[in-house]
GROMACS .gro file of C-alpha atoms in nm:
model
  264
    1MET     CA    1   0.000   0.000   0.000
    2VAL     CA    2   0.280   0.239   0.092
    3ASP     CA    3   0.473   0.153  -0.229
    4THR     CA    4   0.166   0.217  -0.439
    5GLN     CA    5   0.115   0.559  -0.277
    6LYS     CA    6   0.480   0.646  -0.337
    7LYS     CA    7   0.450   0.552  -0.705
    8GLU     CA    8   0.136   0.760  -0.743
    9THR     CA    9   0.310   1.057  -0.578
   10LYS     CA   10   0.613   1.027  -0.811
   11ALA     CA   11   0.390   0.993  -1.115
   12LYS     CA   12   0.198   1.309  -1.027
   13ALA     CA   13   0.520   1.503  -0.960
   14ASN     CA   14   0.687   1.410  -1.288
   15PRO     CA   15   0.468   1.193  -1.509
   16LYS     CA   16   0.698   1.195  -1.817
   17LYS     CA   17   1.002   1.085  -1.623
   18TYR     CA   18   0.805   0.829  -1.425
   19ASP     CA   19   0.650   0.678  -1.737
   20SER     CA   20   0.990   0.656  -1.905
   21LEU     CA   21   1.139   0.474  -1.608
   22GLU     CA   22   0.847   0.234  -1.594
   23ASN     CA   23   0.884   0.159  -1.966
   24THR     CA   24   1.264   0.127  -1.973
   25MET     CA   25   1.371  -0.172  -2.180
   26SER     CA   26   1.673  -0.388  -2.113
   27LEU     CA   27   1.931  -0.470  -2.382
   28GLY     CA   28   1.772  -0.809  -2.424
   29ASP     CA   29   1.430  -0.650  -2.472
   30HIS     CA   30   1.572  -0.416  -2.738
   31LEU     CA   31   1.732  -0.706  -2.923
   32GLU     CA   32   1.408  -0.903  -2.909
   33GLU     CA   33   1.217  -0.599  -3.035
   34LEU     CA   34   1.469  -0.557  -3.319
   35ARG     CA   35   1.439  -0.924  -3.413
   36MET     CA   36   1.060  -0.905  -3.420
   37ARG     CA   37   1.048  -0.583  -3.624
   38LEU     CA   38   1.304  -0.714  -3.875
   39PHE     CA   39   1.104  -1.035  -3.909
   40PHE     CA   40   0.782  -0.843  -3.980
   41ALA     CA   41   0.956  -0.599  -4.215
   42LEU     CA   42   1.124  -0.877  -4.415
   43GLY     CA   43   0.800  -1.072  -4.425
   44GLY     CA   44   0.619  -0.774  -4.576
   45LEU     CA   45   0.904  -0.712  -4.820
   46LEU     CA   46   0.916  -1.073  -4.938
   47SER     CA   47   0.538  -1.078  -4.985
   48ALA     CA   48   0.557  -0.765  -5.199
   49VAL     CA   49   0.846  -0.908  -5.404
   50VAL     CA   50   0.647  -1.226  -5.472
   51ILE     CA   51   0.355  -1.015  -5.595
   52CYS     CA   52   0.589  -0.817  -5.822
   53LEU     CA   53   0.726  -1.142  -5.968
   54ILE     CA   54   0.383  -1.230  -6.105
   55PRO     CA   55   0.408  -1.165  -6.482
   56PHE     CA   56   0.082  -0.967  -6.493
   57PHE     CA   57   0.210  -0.712  -6.240
   58PHE     CA   58   0.568  -0.726  -6.363
   59LYS     CA   59   0.468  -0.595  -6.707
   60TYR     CA   60   0.328  -0.277  -6.551
   61ILE     CA   61   0.636  -0.234  -6.330
   62GLN     CA   62   0.861  -0.284  -6.631
   63THR     CA   63   0.681   0.000  -6.809
   64PHE     CA   64   0.766   0.238  -6.524
   65ILE     CA   65   1.131   0.131  -6.509
   66TYR     CA   66   1.174   0.170  -6.887
   67TYR     CA   67   1.008   0.513  -6.890
   68PRO     CA   68   1.335   0.718  -6.891
   69HIS     CA   69   1.483   0.501  -7.164
   70ASN     CA   70   1.172   0.511  -7.384
   71LYS     CA   71   1.143   0.887  -7.344
   72VAL     CA   72   1.505   0.971  -7.427
   73MET     CA   73   1.605   0.703  -7.679
   74PRO     CA   74   1.315   0.480  -7.788
   75GLU     CA   75   1.507   0.375  -8.098
   76LEU     CA   76   1.800   0.237  -7.896
   77THR     CA   77   1.758  -0.130  -7.799
   78LEU     CA   78   1.905  -0.247  -7.470
   79ILE     CA   79   2.122  -0.555  -7.516
   80VAL     CA   80   2.227  -0.846  -7.293
   81LEU     CA   81   2.575  -0.995  -7.282
   82ALA     CA   82   2.517  -1.311  -7.082
   83PRO     CA   83   2.247  -1.581  -7.081
   84ALA     CA   84   2.152  -1.513  -6.719
   85ASP     CA   85   2.118  -1.134  -6.759
   86PRO     CA   86   1.742  -1.129  -6.830
   87PHE     CA   87   1.671  -1.340  -6.520
   88ILE     CA   88   1.898  -1.125  -6.302
   89VAL     CA   89   1.725  -0.811  -6.428
   90TYR     CA   90   1.384  -0.969  -6.367
   91MET     CA   91   1.471  -1.041  -6.003
   92LYS     CA   92   1.632  -0.701  -5.950
   93ILE     CA   93   1.330  -0.510  -6.083
   94ALA     CA   94   1.090  -0.720  -5.873
   95THR     CA   95   1.300  -0.666  -5.559
   96ILE     CA   96   1.319  -0.288  -5.596
   97ALA     CA   97   0.950  -0.266  -5.686
   98GLY     CA   98   0.866  -0.484  -5.386
   99LEU     CA   99   1.065  -0.256  -5.158
  100ILE     CA  100   0.882   0.051  -5.286
  101LEU     CA  101   0.545  -0.125  -5.263
  102SER     CA  102   0.608  -0.244  -4.907
  103SER     CA  103   0.777   0.078  -4.792
  104PRO     CA  104   0.482   0.192  -4.572
  105TRP     CA  105   0.493  -0.139  -4.385
  106VAL     CA  106   0.875  -0.147  -4.366
  107PHE     CA  107   0.898   0.211  -4.237
  108TYR     CA  108   0.623   0.137  -3.985
  109GLN     CA  109   0.829  -0.150  -3.840
  110LEU     CA  110   1.151   0.055  -3.832
  111TRP     CA  111   0.985   0.351  -3.660
  112MET     CA  112   0.810   0.122  -3.410
  113PHE     CA  113   1.150  -0.014  -3.314
  114VAL     CA  114   1.273   0.342  -3.264
  115ALA     CA  115   0.962   0.423  -3.060
  116ALA     CA  116   1.032   0.134  -2.822
  117GLY     CA  117   1.340   0.317  -2.692
  118LEU     CA  118   1.176   0.660  -2.654
  119TYR     CA  119   0.997   0.832  -2.371
  120PRO     CA  120   0.618   0.798  -2.391
  121HIS     CA  121   0.570   1.169  -2.466
  122GLU     CA  122   0.813   1.140  -2.760
  123ARG     CA  123   0.639   0.850  -2.927
  124LYS     CA  124   0.370   1.070  -3.078
  125TYR     CA  125   0.633   1.206  -3.318
  126VAL     CA  126   0.699   0.853  -3.440
  127HIS     CA  127   0.336   0.809  -3.539
  128LEU     CA  128   0.363   1.130  -3.739
  129ALA     CA  129   0.686   1.016  -3.903
  130VAL     CA  130   0.560   0.679  -4.028
  131PRO     CA  131   0.326   0.794  -4.309
  132PHE     CA  132   0.554   1.082  -4.411
  133SER     CA  133   0.854   0.849  -4.434
  134ALA     CA  134   0.674   0.620  -4.677
  135VAL     CA  135   0.543   0.911  -4.884
  136LEU     CA  136   0.887   1.076  -4.901
  137PHE     CA  137   1.056   0.749  -4.996
  138ILE     CA  138   0.815   0.688  -5.284
  139THR     CA  139   0.835   1.056  -5.385
  140GLY     CA  140   1.214   1.042  -5.395
  141ALA     CA  141   1.216   0.726  -5.607
  142LEU     CA  142   0.960   0.867  -5.852
  143PHE     CA  143   1.136   1.205  -5.859
  144PHE     CA  144   1.448   1.034  -5.988
  145LEU     CA  145   1.258   0.809  -6.229
  146TYR     CA  146   1.049   1.081  -6.394
  147ILE     CA  147   1.260   1.397  -6.352
  148VAL     CA  148   1.627   1.323  -6.294
  149ALA     CA  149   1.673   1.000  -6.490
  150PRO     CA  150   1.558   1.136  -6.831
  151ILE     CA  151   1.782   1.443  -6.787
  152SER     CA  152   2.078   1.225  -6.686
  153LEU     CA  153   2.032   0.980  -6.972
  154ARG     CA  154   1.996   1.261  -7.225
  155PHE     CA  155   2.315   1.419  -7.092
  156PHE     CA  156   2.509   1.092  -7.123
  157LEU     CA  157   2.368   1.028  -7.470
  158HIS     CA  158   2.467   1.372  -7.600
  159PHE     CA  159   2.807   1.350  -7.434
  160GLY     CA  160   2.870   1.018  -7.609
  161THR     CA  161   2.779   1.181  -7.941
  162PHE     CA  162   3.011   1.470  -7.858
  163ILE     CA  163   3.310   1.236  -7.829
  164ASP     CA  164   3.199   1.027  -8.131
  165VAL     CA  165   3.090   0.719  -7.934
  166THR     CA  166   2.800   0.506  -8.053
  167PRO     CA  167   2.575   0.417  -7.758
  168SER     CA  168   2.507   0.049  -7.700
  169TRP     CA  169   2.381   0.013  -7.346
  170THR     CA  170   2.329  -0.320  -7.176
  171LEU     CA  171   2.004  -0.405  -7.004
  172GLN     CA  172   2.173  -0.495  -6.676
  173LYS     CA  173   2.375  -0.173  -6.659
  174TYR     CA  174   2.067   0.035  -6.732
  175ILE     CA  175   1.855  -0.140  -6.467
  176SER     CA  176   2.137  -0.115  -6.211
  177PHE     CA  177   2.172   0.257  -6.278
  178ILE     CA  178   1.797   0.323  -6.248
  179THR     CA  179   1.718   0.103  -5.949
  180MET     CA  180   2.025   0.201  -5.746
  181LEU     CA  181   1.955   0.573  -5.779
  182MET     CA  182   1.584   0.523  -5.712
  183LEU     CA  183   1.685   0.376  -5.376
  184VAL     CA  184   1.940   0.651  -5.312
  185PHE     CA  185   1.689   0.927  -5.383
  186GLY     CA  186   1.418   0.751  -5.181
  187ILE     CA  187   1.645   0.726  -4.877
  188GLY     CA  188   1.778   1.080  -4.930
  189PHE     CA  189   1.425   1.219  -4.922
  190GLN     CA  190   1.399   1.102  -4.559
  191THR     CA  191   1.613   1.402  -4.456
  192PRO     CA  192   1.327   1.637  -4.347
  193ILE     CA  193   1.170   1.367  -4.129
  194ALA     CA  194   1.505   1.282  -3.968
  195ILE     CA  195   1.576   1.650  -3.891
  196PHE     CA  196   1.226   1.712  -3.755
  197PHE     CA  197   1.246   1.400  -3.537
  198LEU     CA  198   1.590   1.489  -3.398
  199ASN     CA  199   1.473   1.839  -3.317
  200ARG     CA  200   1.140   1.747  -3.157
  201THR     CA  201   1.301   1.484  -2.934
  202GLY     CA  202   1.553   1.742  -2.815
  203LEU     CA  203   1.862   1.572  -2.960
  204VAL     CA  204   1.951   1.865  -3.190
  205SER     CA  205   1.840   2.227  -3.165
  206ILE     CA  206   1.740   2.443  -3.460
  207GLU     CA  207   2.024   2.681  -3.379
  208ALA     CA  208   2.276   2.395  -3.394
  209LEU     CA  209   2.135   2.285  -3.729
  210ARG     CA  210   2.170   2.637  -3.867
  211ARG     CA  211   2.529   2.664  -3.747
  212SER     CA  212   2.617   2.334  -3.909
  213ARG     CA  213   2.500   2.429  -4.261
  214LYS     CA  214   2.846   2.444  -4.419
  215TYR     CA  215   2.947   2.110  -4.265
  216VAL     CA  216   2.621   1.951  -4.376
  217LEU     CA  217   2.674   2.080  -4.729
  218LEU     CA  218   3.022   1.927  -4.738
  219LEU     CA  219   2.888   1.596  -4.602
  220ILE     CA  220   2.609   1.593  -4.861
  221VAL     CA  221   2.855   1.647  -5.145
  222ILE     CA  222   3.070   1.360  -5.016
  223LEU     CA  223   2.770   1.128  -4.975
  224ALA     CA  224   2.642   1.219  -5.322
  225ALA     CA  225   2.984   1.139  -5.469
  226ILE     CA  226   2.985   0.799  -5.296
  227ALA     CA  227   2.623   0.706  -5.371
  228THR     CA  228   2.613   0.800  -5.741
  229PRO     CA  229   2.809   0.691  -6.047
  230PRO     CA  230   3.146   0.866  -6.097
  231ASP     CA  231   3.015   1.167  -6.289
  232VAL     CA  232   2.961   1.523  -6.171
  233PHE     CA  233   2.612   1.554  -6.319
  234SER     CA  234   2.462   1.269  -6.112
  235GLN     CA  235   2.633   1.397  -5.799
  236ILE     CA  236   2.488   1.746  -5.846
  237THR     CA  237   2.136   1.616  -5.917
  238LEU     CA  238   2.145   1.434  -5.583
  239ALA     CA  239   2.336   1.690  -5.375
  240ILE     CA  240   2.108   1.987  -5.455
  241PRO     CA  241   1.779   1.814  -5.356
  242LEU     CA  242   1.941   1.672  -5.042
  243TYR     CA  243   2.053   2.014  -4.925
  244LEU     CA  244   1.713   2.166  -5.004
  245LEU     CA  245   1.551   1.887  -4.803
  246PHE     CA  246   1.786   1.965  -4.514
  247GLU     CA  247   1.668   2.326  -4.523
  248LEU     CA  248   1.308   2.204  -4.544
  249GLY     CA  249   1.363   2.000  -4.228
  250ILE     CA  250   1.486   2.312  -4.046
  251LEU     CA  251   1.187   2.510  -4.173
  252ILE     CA  252   0.936   2.247  -4.060
  253SER     CA  253   1.103   2.222  -3.718
  254ASN     CA  254   1.094   2.600  -3.681
  255ILE     CA  255   0.724   2.616  -3.773
  256ALA     CA  256   0.645   2.340  -3.522
  257ARG     CA  257   0.836   2.527  -3.248
  258ARG     CA  258   0.647   2.849  -3.317
  259LYS     CA  259   0.314   2.670  -3.301
  260LYS     CA  260   0.411   2.507  -2.974
  261ASN     CA  261   0.512   2.842  -2.822
  262THR     CA  262   0.202   3.024  -2.951
  263PRO     CA  263  -0.052   3.085  -2.669
  264GLN     CA  264  -0.374   2.898  -2.726
   0.00000   0.00000   0.00000
């Protein structure tokens, strides 16, 4: 009876701190939570990949993937150099399409794992982040596919003509180029959510983010150089949106702070 009264007194005095102590997870609990979330995420991903392997659905997915090529150089036929190339491409396209299709479920599992280690009053931000993460991931992938990829391919095609090279692109190289950068752009578009989450949970202040602009710009340029093919054009087309998304994250965090401080 006395212990119960003490707990109630502590909870009333500092409910956030009390709740966080009551919900503290051990290392073993965190590992078990990680195992469970990875199992669910992979299960959803594999289910989506199986759906994308069905020929009926694959034909529609293939149309999307070939959109940049058909827009820029419809007369140029993609070639294969090895017997297994068509099968490898088939599996690669289905895997990337499955990841995009299952992204809402995958991001939900990842954010739920993050939420397990947060204070109860911080978990509401996770529920806000889940839908926006999926939307931004899909937006980033489609932004590359429909905007950046045609511009990049046209640049490479004209540059090849400039140095008197006849283009003869392989199917596997084309698919690798498209799918890899779709993933890179999809992940890069998570920047505003990451910044907003770090700010709202008190890990990074808006002032610190503003002071770190020049370092962030340098880091973005380095990451863009690592994540893209070894050409300046692809690096720029990734670095500029990433930095703009960083600024968007600061803007959203600043708006949220003003609303919180505004008297109701």
